[in-house]
């Protein structure tokens, strides 16, 4: 048994959620340990897409540009009938976050870049091949008992807080007896990952083949990969379905041959709709799949975990620095759980459209949606209603004031500052900020006195967005969500009680 190592935060699990959290916490100057059972990146692609808001999180830790090099942005999306004719065809439109609205990724490559990012921080220790056997809440810390799988030795770690991002089967969640309620779909799905040898027609777009006989997802992924997913039908043998012969029967039916792709792997998995009953137990927080699981239809499983980390990490830093009360951490579940629930609901609806098995209903669906989507504005309205919901929190750690802008994520335009052009987030640097468009509002000095930076932003798009939401001045939290807002001539709400900001080194700003 080694002596106890002491950290601000322990992160259990080193997938995209845990690695994002480690980057965020490392950048904030906290002492962090990451605990991961596996010796290296899991080499099977799981997540295959992400969105502009997640890229904005990765931008905040300086990794967006590097990640972008290995992604496919702006690809069309189509729902096609059994004959391959589209009845919905669109490109996902953006919300002004400064990144492509939706893009495809190869998860092992994303994991590698995120881990390279963590390696920049000497204040973050990464313990690969370590398993967390026990997590014990104490009054002022958490005790973790680990086993070093390579050395076959025990190790004790102490942390002020723990983020458990240890997957859908989360041992941490199980240890605390937290229910993981919802359902697992009886229908199992085959997932085929391939390496592209020769491109074919429509290889570069996402297609949902809404064929009652064999619904199939046909998805491009970067770095020369492509994926197919389709359900196991009644009476089919799962073991036979993952053989090359069975896979080629499905792919050849779509005109794809061994000349086009090389089969890398075929596996069978289940879809889940589940959410943990509690996301916080004392000083331990669940994040990512440990807190929620959703079907893959709108590509938000991994993205939801990254959003969790972005919501939680700055709050942990604020509490550890003495800027915020520990009770603020309760807002993590209050803010994130309704958003995750809505994302999951939408994913289920899209899945029902894709997997409709009744041929008559499918024919009516095809005809009605093909006609409806020709009406101007319908595709845009459909995206707002059925695709990824707006980044907005209706309740949580926000000023109590009647302003529509509060709880929304601010857009990110390119702005001119000191003769240079830069994205808004790069100017703000992930800290509290006060932005106004015309005159500095009444109430601003109270924010400035506690170290909140102040900027007048005259960029037309941002000004228009703020005015559309009834705001002329806003106070942004470090995650870019609007804590407080005021219309023209109105006073800003006061800062949270006790908030006094520090810079990264702990000195007062």
Short mmCIF file of C-alpha atoms in Angstrom, two decimals:
data_model
loop_
_atom_site.label_atom_id
_atom_site.label_comp_id
_atom_site.label_asym_id
_atom_site.label_seq_id
_atom_site.Cartn_x
_atom_site.Cartn_y
_atom_site.Cartn_z
CA UNK A 1 0.00 0.00 0.00
CA UNK A 2 1.46 3.34 -1.07
CA UNK A 3 0.95 6.55 0.87
CA UNK A 4 -2.17 8.56 0.13
CA UNK A 5 -2.01 11.04 -2.76
CA UNK A 6 -4.19 14.15 -2.36
CA UNK A 7 -6.01 15.89 -5.25
CA UNK A 8 -8.65 18.52 -5.86
CA UNK A 9 -10.62 16.29 -8.24
CA UNK A 10 -10.43 12.63 -9.19
CA UNK A 11 -11.88 11.66 -12.57
CA UNK A 12 -12.85 8.00 -12.96
CA UNK A 13 -12.91 6.99 -16.63
CA UNK A 14 -10.87 8.32 -19.54
CA UNK A 15 -13.32 8.32 -22.42
CA UNK A 16 -14.36 11.60 -24.08
CA UNK A 17 -16.26 12.80 -20.99
CA UNK A 18 -13.43 12.07 -18.56
CA UNK A 19 -10.75 13.40 -20.92
CA UNK A 20 -12.72 16.60 -21.52
CA UNK A 21 -13.12 17.06 -17.77
CA UNK A 22 -9.38 16.51 -17.26
CA UNK A 23 -8.58 19.17 -19.87
CA UNK A 24 -11.02 21.66 -18.37
CA UNK A 25 -9.83 21.10 -14.82
CA UNK A 26 -6.19 21.08 -15.87
CA UNK A 27 -6.60 24.43 -17.60
CA UNK A 28 -8.21 25.82 -14.45
CA UNK A 29 -5.07 24.95 -12.49
CA UNK A 30 -6.58 22.26 -10.25
CA UNK A 31 -4.64 19.21 -9.10
CA UNK A 32 -6.35 16.28 -10.83
CA UNK A 33 -5.97 12.54 -11.09
CA UNK A 34 -7.54 10.46 -13.87
CA UNK A 35 -8.16 6.78 -13.18
CA UNK A 36 -8.61 4.41 -16.13
CA UNK A 37 -8.73 0.61 -16.17
CA UNK A 38 -7.60 0.11 -19.78
CA UNK A 39 -3.98 0.54 -20.88
CA UNK A 40 -4.74 2.55 -24.01
CA UNK A 41 -7.46 4.18 -26.11
CA UNK A 42 -10.34 1.82 -26.85
CA UNK A 43 -9.88 1.22 -30.58
CA UNK A 44 -13.48 0.59 -31.61
CA UNK A 45 -15.35 3.63 -32.94
CA UNK A 46 -18.50 4.26 -30.92
CA UNK A 47 -19.56 7.90 -31.21
CA UNK A 48 -19.59 9.06 -34.84
CA UNK A 49 -20.77 12.69 -34.73
CA UNK A 50 -20.72 15.87 -32.71
CA UNK A 51 -21.97 19.45 -32.96
CA UNK A 52 -20.97 23.10 -32.76
CA UNK A 53 -21.60 23.46 -29.03
CA UNK A 54 -19.28 20.58 -28.18
CA UNK A 55 -16.59 21.99 -30.47
CA UNK A 56 -16.93 25.20 -28.50
CA UNK A 57 -16.13 23.31 -25.29
CA UNK A 58 -13.03 21.83 -26.92
CA UNK A 59 -12.12 25.31 -28.21
CA UNK A 60 -12.03 26.48 -24.59
CA UNK A 61 -9.12 24.10 -23.92
CA UNK A 62 -7.33 24.91 -27.18
CA UNK A 63 -8.09 21.65 -29.01
CA UNK A 64 -10.85 22.54 -31.48
CA UNK A 65 -8.57 23.35 -34.42
CA UNK A 66 -6.60 20.11 -34.01
CA UNK A 67 -9.75 18.02 -33.66
CA UNK A 68 -11.32 19.74 -36.65
CA UNK A 69 -8.57 18.45 -38.94
CA UNK A 70 -9.85 14.90 -38.47
CA UNK A 71 -13.58 15.62 -38.84
CA UNK A 72 -16.09 15.79 -41.70
CA UNK A 73 -18.23 18.96 -41.46
CA UNK A 74 -21.32 20.03 -43.37
CA UNK A 75 -22.35 16.65 -44.79
CA UNK A 76 -25.93 16.21 -46.04
CA UNK A 77 -28.43 14.11 -44.12
CA UNK A 78 -31.14 12.11 -45.85
CA UNK A 79 -34.00 9.82 -44.88
CA UNK A 80 -34.53 7.50 -47.85
CA UNK A 81 -37.20 4.93 -48.69
CA UNK A 82 -36.73 1.28 -49.62
CA UNK A 83 -35.81 2.33 -53.18
CA UNK A 84 -33.15 4.78 -51.97
CA UNK A 85 -35.20 7.90 -52.81
CA UNK A 86 -35.02 10.68 -50.24
CA UNK A 87 -38.20 11.86 -48.52
CA UNK A 88 -36.25 14.20 -46.20
CA UNK A 89 -32.96 15.72 -47.28
CA UNK A 90 -31.22 18.54 -45.45
CA UNK A 91 -28.04 19.96 -43.97
CA UNK A 92 -28.15 20.83 -40.27
CA UNK A 93 -28.07 24.59 -39.83
CA UNK A 94 -25.98 26.25 -37.13
CA UNK A 95 -26.82 28.49 -34.20
CA UNK A 96 -23.84 30.80 -34.44
CA UNK A 97 -21.41 28.98 -32.17
CA UNK A 98 -18.49 29.59 -34.52
CA UNK A 99 -18.04 25.96 -35.58
CA UNK A 100 -19.66 23.59 -38.10
CA UNK A 101 -23.18 22.75 -36.98
CA UNK A 102 -22.72 18.99 -37.23
CA UNK A 103 -19.81 16.85 -38.26
CA UNK A 104 -18.69 13.27 -38.28
CA UNK A 105 -15.75 11.93 -36.30
CA UNK A 106 -13.70 8.83 -35.67
CA UNK A 107 -13.75 8.40 -31.92
CA UNK A 108 -10.34 6.74 -31.40
CA UNK A 109 -8.76 9.76 -33.10
CA UNK A 110 -10.76 12.15 -30.89
CA UNK A 111 -9.70 10.24 -27.79
CA UNK A 112 -6.04 10.48 -28.80
CA UNK A 113 -6.20 14.26 -29.26
CA UNK A 114 -8.03 14.79 -25.96
CA UNK A 115 -5.40 12.74 -24.15
CA UNK A 116 -2.61 14.66 -25.86
CA UNK A 117 -4.33 17.78 -24.53
CA UNK A 118 -4.29 16.45 -20.97
CA UNK A 119 -0.56 15.77 -21.26
CA UNK A 120 0.00 19.54 -21.45
CA UNK A 121 -0.90 19.94 -17.78
CA UNK A 122 1.69 18.93 -15.16
CA UNK A 123 -1.05 19.32 -12.54
CA UNK A 124 -2.97 16.33 -14.01
CA UNK A 125 -1.82 12.78 -13.22
CA UNK A 126 -3.14 9.96 -15.42
CA UNK A 127 -3.20 6.46 -13.92
CA UNK A 128 -3.79 3.96 -16.73
CA UNK A 129 -4.31 0.30 -15.84
CA UNK A 130 -5.77 1.31 -12.49
CA UNK A 131 -9.17 0.15 -11.30
CA UNK A 132 -11.17 2.00 -8.68
CA UNK A 133 -12.40 -0.56 -6.17
CA UNK A 134 -14.08 1.72 -3.66
CA UNK A 135 -15.24 5.34 -3.45
CA UNK A 136 -15.97 6.58 0.06
CA UNK A 137 -17.58 9.94 0.85
CA UNK A 138 -16.21 11.73 3.87
CA UNK A 139 -17.25 15.07 5.37
CA UNK A 140 -14.56 17.09 3.62
CA UNK A 141 -13.11 14.70 0.99
CA UNK A 142 -13.51 11.42 -0.85
CA UNK A 143 -11.34 8.34 -0.26
CA UNK A 144 -10.64 6.14 -3.30
CA UNK A 145 -9.10 2.69 -3.13
CA UNK A 146 -7.35 1.70 -6.37
CA UNK A 147 -5.59 -1.38 -7.63
CA UNK A 148 -2.65 -1.02 -9.99
CA UNK A 149 -3.42 -3.81 -12.45
CA UNK A 150 0.09 -3.85 -13.92
CA UNK A 151 1.92 -3.99 -10.58
CA UNK A 152 -0.79 -5.90 -8.69
CA UNK A 153 -0.61 -3.36 -5.87
CA UNK A 154 -3.12 -1.24 -3.98
CA UNK A 155 -3.09 2.53 -3.89
CA UNK A 156 -5.10 5.05 -1.90
CA UNK A 157 -6.14 8.44 -3.33
CA UNK A 158 -7.89 11.32 -1.60
CA UNK A 159 -9.79 14.02 -3.53
CA UNK A 160 -12.04 16.91 -2.61
CA UNK A 161 -14.49 15.84 -5.33
CA UNK A 162 -14.94 12.95 -7.77
CA UNK A 163 -16.35 12.89 -11.31
CA UNK A 164 -17.43 9.36 -12.18
CA UNK A 165 -17.38 9.12 -15.98
CA UNK A 166 -17.00 5.36 -15.92
CA UNK A 167 -19.58 4.37 -18.52
CA UNK A 168 -23.07 2.97 -18.73
CA UNK A 169 -22.25 0.08 -16.40
CA UNK A 170 -20.63 2.54 -13.93
CA UNK A 171 -19.27 0.65 -10.91
CA UNK A 172 -19.35 3.95 -9.01
CA UNK A 173 -23.06 4.39 -9.62
CA UNK A 174 -23.63 0.78 -8.55
CA UNK A 175 -21.59 1.21 -5.39
CA UNK A 176 -23.85 4.03 -4.23
CA UNK A 177 -27.01 2.10 -5.12
CA UNK A 178 -28.21 4.73 -7.60
CA UNK A 179 -31.03 3.50 -9.83
CA UNK A 180 -30.50 3.67 -13.60
CA UNK A 181 -34.10 3.83 -14.73
CA UNK A 182 -35.57 3.58 -18.21
CA UNK A 183 -35.59 0.81 -20.76
CA UNK A 184 -33.36 -1.30 -22.97
CA UNK A 185 -34.84 -2.01 -26.40
CA UNK A 186 -35.36 -5.70 -27.10
CA UNK A 187 -34.15 -5.27 -30.68
CA UNK A 188 -30.39 -5.68 -31.03
CA UNK A 189 -28.33 -3.89 -33.70
CA UNK A 190 -25.37 -4.95 -35.82
CA UNK A 191 -22.63 -2.30 -36.15
CA UNK A 192 -20.19 -2.58 -39.05
CA UNK A 193 -17.02 -0.47 -39.14
CA UNK A 194 -15.11 -0.42 -42.42
CA UNK A 195 -12.05 1.11 -44.08
CA UNK A 196 -12.79 2.83 -47.40
CA UNK A 197 -10.80 1.56 -50.39
CA UNK A 198 -12.71 3.21 -53.24
CA UNK A 199 -15.43 5.84 -52.90
CA UNK A 200 -18.94 5.23 -54.21
CA UNK A 201 -22.00 7.33 -54.93
CA UNK A 202 -23.35 8.97 -51.74
CA UNK A 203 -20.39 7.74 -49.66
CA UNK A 204 -20.03 11.20 -48.12
CA UNK A 205 -23.49 11.65 -46.59
CA UNK A 206 -25.50 10.28 -43.70
CA UNK A 207 -28.41 8.21 -44.94
CA UNK A 208 -31.15 6.65 -42.86
CA UNK A 209 -32.50 3.81 -45.00
CA UNK A 210 -36.08 3.68 -43.72
CA UNK A 211 -36.82 0.29 -45.22
CA UNK A 212 -39.35 -1.73 -43.21
CA UNK A 213 -37.53 -4.92 -44.22
CA UNK A 214 -34.13 -3.78 -42.97
CA UNK A 215 -33.79 -0.25 -41.52
CA UNK A 216 -30.15 0.77 -41.91
CA UNK A 217 -27.98 3.68 -40.89
CA UNK A 218 -25.30 4.44 -43.49
CA UNK A 219 -22.78 6.92 -42.12
CA UNK A 220 -19.51 8.43 -43.33
CA UNK A 221 -16.74 8.78 -40.78
CA UNK A 222 -13.42 10.57 -41.35
CA UNK A 223 -9.91 9.23 -41.83
CA UNK A 224 -11.16 6.85 -44.50
CA UNK A 225 -13.80 5.01 -42.46
CA UNK A 226 -17.50 4.26 -42.99
CA UNK A 227 -20.15 2.69 -40.75
CA UNK A 228 -23.39 0.77 -41.19
CA UNK A 229 -25.88 -0.20 -38.50
CA UNK A 230 -28.97 -2.38 -38.86
CA UNK A 231 -31.23 -4.44 -36.56
CA UNK A 232 -31.15 -8.15 -35.91
CA UNK A 233 -34.42 -9.50 -37.30
CA UNK A 234 -36.51 -12.14 -35.56
CA UNK A 235 -35.03 -15.59 -36.04
CA UNK A 236 -31.59 -14.36 -37.11
CA UNK A 237 -28.48 -15.69 -35.37
CA UNK A 238 -26.34 -12.87 -33.96
CA UNK A 239 -23.17 -14.94 -34.33
CA UNK A 240 -23.85 -15.50 -38.01
CA UNK A 241 -24.77 -11.86 -38.63
CA UNK A 242 -21.28 -10.64 -37.72
CA UNK A 243 -19.54 -12.96 -40.19
CA UNK A 244 -18.11 -11.42 -43.35
CA UNK A 245 -20.54 -13.40 -45.51
CA UNK A 246 -23.58 -11.98 -43.71
CA UNK A 247 -22.20 -8.43 -43.72
CA UNK A 248 -21.50 -8.54 -47.44
CA UNK A 249 -25.08 -9.61 -48.14
CA UNK A 250 -26.28 -6.36 -46.57
CA UNK A 251 -23.62 -4.10 -48.07
CA UNK A 252 -23.90 -5.52 -51.58
CA UNK A 253 -27.64 -4.85 -51.48
CA UNK A 254 -26.65 -1.15 -51.25
CA UNK A 255 -24.18 -1.45 -54.10
CA UNK A 256 -21.09 -1.55 -51.86
CA UNK A 257 -18.53 -4.27 -52.69
CA UNK A 258 -15.13 -5.45 -51.43
CA UNK A 259 -13.67 -3.07 -54.00
CA UNK A 260 -15.16 -0.20 -51.98
CA UNK A 261 -14.48 -1.16 -48.35
CA UNK A 262 -12.58 -3.48 -46.07
CA UNK A 263 -14.54 -4.82 -43.08
CA UNK A 264 -12.71 -3.95 -39.86
CA UNK A 265 -15.13 -5.29 -37.27
CA UNK A 266 -18.75 -6.28 -36.70
CA UNK A 267 -20.41 -6.28 -33.29
CA UNK A 268 -23.95 -6.47 -31.90
CA UNK A 269 -25.26 -4.10 -29.23
CA UNK A 270 -28.47 -2.85 -27.62
CA UNK A 271 -30.04 0.62 -27.51
CA UNK A 272 -30.76 2.09 -24.09
CA UNK A 273 -32.91 4.91 -22.78
CA UNK A 274 -31.81 5.34 -19.18
CA UNK A 275 -31.03 8.08 -16.67
CA UNK A 276 -29.59 7.92 -13.16
CA UNK A 277 -32.01 8.88 -10.41
CA UNK A 278 -29.33 11.03 -8.76
CA UNK A 279 -26.28 12.63 -10.33
CA UNK A 280 -24.72 13.69 -7.05
CA UNK A 281 -23.99 11.73 -3.89
CA UNK A 282 -22.11 13.89 -1.43
CA UNK A 283 -18.86 14.83 -3.15
CA UNK A 284 -19.27 12.36 -6.03
CA UNK A 285 -20.85 13.33 -9.38
CA UNK A 286 -21.94 11.11 -12.26
CA UNK A 287 -21.27 12.29 -15.82
CA UNK A 288 -21.65 10.99 -19.35
CA UNK A 289 -23.00 7.46 -19.81
CA UNK A 290 -22.74 6.88 -16.06
CA UNK A 291 -25.53 9.45 -15.67
CA UNK A 292 -27.55 8.84 -18.84
CA UNK A 293 -27.80 6.67 -21.95
CA UNK A 294 -29.70 7.40 -25.14
CA UNK A 295 -30.19 5.77 -28.55
CA UNK A 296 -27.81 6.99 -31.27
CA UNK A 297 -30.25 8.50 -33.76
CA UNK A 298 -29.23 12.15 -33.45
CA UNK A 299 -25.64 11.46 -32.42
CA UNK A 300 -25.72 12.98 -28.95
CA UNK A 301 -24.49 10.28 -26.57
CA UNK A 302 -20.88 11.41 -26.42
CA UNK A 303 -21.83 15.07 -26.86
CA UNK A 304 -24.11 14.97 -23.83
CA UNK A 305 -21.18 13.79 -21.70
CA UNK A 306 -18.97 16.61 -22.94
CA UNK A 307 -21.74 19.07 -22.05
CA UNK A 308 -21.86 17.53 -18.56
CA UNK A 309 -18.15 18.16 -18.07
CA UNK A 310 -18.43 21.73 -19.34
CA UNK A 311 -21.27 22.45 -16.93
CA UNK A 312 -19.66 20.88 -13.87
CA UNK A 313 -15.94 21.63 -14.03
CA UNK A 314 -16.02 25.43 -13.70
CA UNK A 315 -18.39 25.09 -10.76
CA UNK A 316 -16.03 22.67 -9.01
CA UNK A 317 -13.17 25.12 -9.59
CA UNK A 318 -15.25 27.98 -8.20
CA UNK A 319 -16.09 26.04 -5.05
CA UNK A 320 -12.52 24.85 -4.53
CA UNK A 321 -11.21 28.41 -4.88
CA UNK A 322 -13.78 29.72 -2.41
CA UNK A 323 -15.57 31.78 -5.05
CA UNK A 324 -18.83 29.81 -4.87
CA UNK A 325 -20.75 27.92 -2.21
CA UNK A 326 -20.80 24.13 -2.39
CA UNK A 327 -24.59 24.32 -2.88
CA UNK A 328 -23.99 25.70 -6.39
CA UNK A 329 -22.92 22.18 -7.36
CA UNK A 330 -26.54 21.04 -7.00
CA UNK A 331 -27.31 23.11 -10.09
CA UNK A 332 -25.34 20.63 -12.23
CA UNK A 333 -28.17 18.08 -12.25
CA UNK A 334 -30.85 20.79 -12.20
CA UNK A 335 -29.48 22.26 -15.43
CA UNK A 336 -28.26 19.21 -17.31
CA UNK A 337 -30.92 16.57 -16.59
CA UNK A 338 -33.86 18.30 -18.35
CA UNK A 339 -31.68 18.98 -21.40
CA UNK A 340 -30.54 15.35 -21.55
CA UNK A 341 -34.15 14.19 -21.16
CA UNK A 342 -35.26 16.35 -24.08
CA UNK A 343 -32.36 15.20 -26.28
CA UNK A 344 -33.27 11.59 -25.51
CA UNK A 345 -36.94 12.20 -26.30
CA UNK A 346 -36.01 13.61 -29.69
CA UNK A 347 -33.64 10.74 -30.40
CA UNK A 348 -36.45 8.27 -29.71
CA UNK A 349 -38.81 10.12 -32.09
CA UNK A 350 -36.24 10.12 -34.91
CA UNK A 351 -35.62 6.42 -34.25
CA UNK A 352 -39.32 5.67 -34.67
CA UNK A 353 -39.31 7.39 -38.05
CA UNK A 354 -36.33 5.33 -39.19
CA UNK A 355 -37.44 1.95 -37.88
CA UNK A 356 -41.13 1.90 -38.83
CA UNK A 357 -41.84 -1.74 -39.83
CA UNK A 358 -45.44 -1.48 -41.09
CA UNK A 359 -45.19 -1.11 -44.85
CA UNK A 360 -48.48 0.80 -45.20
CA UNK A 361 -47.53 3.28 -42.49
CA UNK A 362 -44.04 3.63 -44.02
CA UNK A 363 -45.55 4.42 -47.43
CA UNK A 364 -47.79 7.10 -45.91
CA UNK A 365 -44.80 8.49 -44.00
CA UNK A 366 -42.71 8.72 -47.17
CA UNK A 367 -45.43 10.44 -49.19
CA UNK A 368 -46.45 12.90 -46.47
CA UNK A 369 -42.92 13.95 -45.48
CA UNK A 370 -41.75 14.18 -49.09
CA UNK A 371 -44.59 16.63 -49.81
CA UNK A 372 -44.35 18.49 -46.50
CA UNK A 373 -40.62 19.19 -46.70
CA UNK A 374 -41.10 20.99 -50.02
CA UNK A 375 -43.00 23.72 -48.16
CA UNK A 376 -40.67 26.67 -47.41
CA UNK A 377 -39.53 26.76 -43.79
CA UNK A 378 -40.64 23.23 -42.90
CA UNK A 379 -37.14 21.71 -42.87
CA UNK A 380 -35.83 24.48 -40.62
CA UNK A 381 -38.80 24.11 -38.29
CA UNK A 382 -38.30 20.34 -38.22
CA UNK A 383 -34.69 20.75 -37.16
CA UNK A 384 -35.69 23.06 -34.32
CA UNK A 385 -38.38 20.65 -33.14
CA UNK A 386 -36.82 17.24 -33.65
CA UNK A 387 -33.03 17.62 -33.81
CA UNK A 388 -30.66 18.87 -31.08
CA UNK A 389 -32.49 21.29 -28.76
CA UNK A 390 -31.27 24.79 -28.08
CA UNK A 391 -28.58 25.19 -25.44
CA UNK A 392 -30.76 26.69 -22.76
CA UNK A 393 -31.31 25.91 -19.09
CA UNK A 394 -34.69 26.85 -17.69
CA UNK A 395 -33.61 26.55 -14.05
CA UNK A 396 -30.36 26.44 -12.13
CA UNK A 397 -27.57 28.79 -11.08
CA UNK A 398 -28.90 32.01 -12.62
CA UNK A 399 -30.12 35.41 -11.44
CA UNK A 400 -33.79 35.51 -10.53
CA UNK A 401 -34.97 38.13 -12.99
CA UNK A 402 -37.63 38.34 -15.74
CA UNK A 403 -35.37 38.41 -18.80
CA UNK A 404 -35.65 35.94 -21.67
CA UNK A 405 -31.88 35.88 -22.29
CA UNK A 406 -31.08 34.34 -18.90
CA UNK A 407 -30.15 30.66 -19.11
CA UNK A 408 -29.25 30.76 -22.81
CA UNK A 409 -25.83 30.16 -24.32
CA UNK A 410 -24.58 33.27 -26.06
CA UNK A 411 -23.58 32.96 -29.75
CA UNK A 412 -19.92 33.26 -30.69
CA UNK A 413 -19.21 35.73 -33.50
CA UNK A 414 -15.83 36.84 -34.74
CA UNK A 415 -15.16 40.24 -33.16
CA UNK A 416 -12.62 43.01 -33.59
CA UNK A 417 -10.58 43.66 -30.47
CA UNK A 418 -7.53 45.89 -30.32
CA UNK A 419 -7.15 45.78 -34.08
CA UNK A 420 -7.29 41.97 -34.22
CA UNK A 421 -10.13 39.62 -35.13
CA UNK A 422 -10.88 36.72 -32.83
CA UNK A 423 -13.73 34.45 -31.72
CA UNK A 424 -15.66 35.89 -28.78
CA UNK A 425 -14.77 32.98 -26.49
CA UNK A 426 -11.06 33.54 -27.04
CA UNK A 427 -11.46 37.14 -25.85
CA UNK A 428 -13.39 36.12 -22.74
CA UNK A 429 -11.05 33.27 -21.83
CA UNK A 430 -13.60 31.11 -20.02
CA UNK A 431 -14.16 33.50 -17.11
CA UNK A 432 -17.08 35.56 -15.82
CA UNK A 433 -17.70 38.50 -18.18
CA UNK A 434 -20.03 41.45 -18.55
CA UNK A 435 -20.97 42.37 -22.13
CA UNK A 436 -23.02 45.38 -23.16
CA UNK A 437 -23.95 46.83 -26.56
CA UNK A 438 -24.83 50.50 -26.00
CA UNK A 439 -24.21 51.99 -22.55
CA UNK A 440 -22.74 50.33 -19.49
CA UNK A 441 -25.75 49.46 -17.33
CA UNK A 442 -26.63 50.43 -13.79
CA UNK A 443 -25.40 47.69 -11.50
CA UNK A 444 -22.22 47.02 -13.53
CA UNK A 445 -19.84 48.41 -10.85
CA UNK A 446 -20.88 45.67 -8.42
CA UNK A 447 -19.68 43.09 -10.96
CA UNK A 448 -16.50 44.97 -11.83
CA UNK A 449 -15.54 45.29 -8.16
CA UNK A 450 -15.38 41.51 -7.78
CA UNK A 451 -13.14 41.07 -10.83
CA UNK A 452 -15.59 40.50 -13.69
CA UNK A 453 -14.15 41.70 -17.01
CA UNK A 454 -16.29 44.17 -18.98
CA UNK A 455 -16.53 44.54 -22.77
CA UNK A 456 -18.61 46.64 -25.10
CA UNK A 457 -19.36 44.47 -28.14
CA UNK A 458 -20.78 46.18 -31.22
CA UNK A 459 -20.76 43.16 -33.56
CA UNK A 460 -24.10 43.42 -35.46
CA UNK A 461 -25.11 39.76 -35.26
CA UNK A 462 -24.54 39.51 -31.52
CA UNK A 463 -26.23 42.86 -30.91
CA UNK A 464 -29.25 41.71 -32.89
CA UNK A 465 -29.40 38.38 -31.01
CA UNK A 466 -29.26 40.11 -27.63
CA UNK A 467 -31.96 42.62 -28.57
CA UNK A 468 -34.19 39.83 -29.90
CA UNK A 469 -33.98 38.27 -26.46
CA UNK A 470 -34.68 41.49 -24.59
CA UNK A 471 -31.13 42.22 -23.47
CA UNK A 472 -28.74 45.10 -23.93
CA UNK A 473 -26.27 43.89 -21.30
CA UNK A 474 -25.55 40.38 -20.00
CA UNK A 475 -23.29 38.69 -17.48
CA UNK A 476 -21.83 35.42 -18.72
CA UNK A 477 -20.81 32.49 -16.60
CA UNK A 478 -17.49 30.79 -17.46
CA UNK A 479 -19.37 28.24 -19.61
CA UNK A 480 -20.86 30.96 -21.84
CA UNK A 481 -24.40 30.76 -20.43
CA UNK A 482 -26.09 34.01 -19.44
CA UNK A 483 -26.31 34.37 -15.66
CA UNK A 484 -27.92 37.82 -15.62
CA UNK A 485 -29.35 40.20 -18.22
CA UNK A 486 -30.87 43.64 -18.48
CA UNK A 487 -32.75 45.47 -21.22
CA UNK A 488 -31.83 48.98 -22.32
CA UNK A 489 -31.98 51.34 -19.34
CA UNK A 490 -32.58 48.50 -16.87
CA UNK A 491 -30.23 47.66 -13.97
CA UNK A 492 -28.26 44.42 -13.95
CA UNK A 493 -29.10 41.98 -11.14
CA UNK A 494 -26.51 41.77 -8.38
CA UNK A 495 -23.71 39.16 -8.34
CA UNK A 496 -24.21 35.90 -6.45
CA UNK A 497 -23.56 36.27 -2.74
CA UNK A 498 -19.91 35.60 -1.93
CA UNK A 499 -18.60 35.61 -5.50
CA UNK A 500 -15.08 37.09 -5.59
CA UNK A 501 -13.04 36.03 -8.59
CA UNK A 502 -9.48 34.76 -8.71
CA UNK A 503 -7.22 34.23 -11.67
CA UNK A 504 -5.72 30.84 -12.63
CA UNK A 505 -2.95 31.11 -10.05
CA UNK A 506 -5.33 31.85 -7.19
CA UNK A 507 -4.53 35.56 -6.91
CA UNK A 508 -7.39 38.02 -6.86
CA UNK A 509 -8.21 39.40 -10.30
#
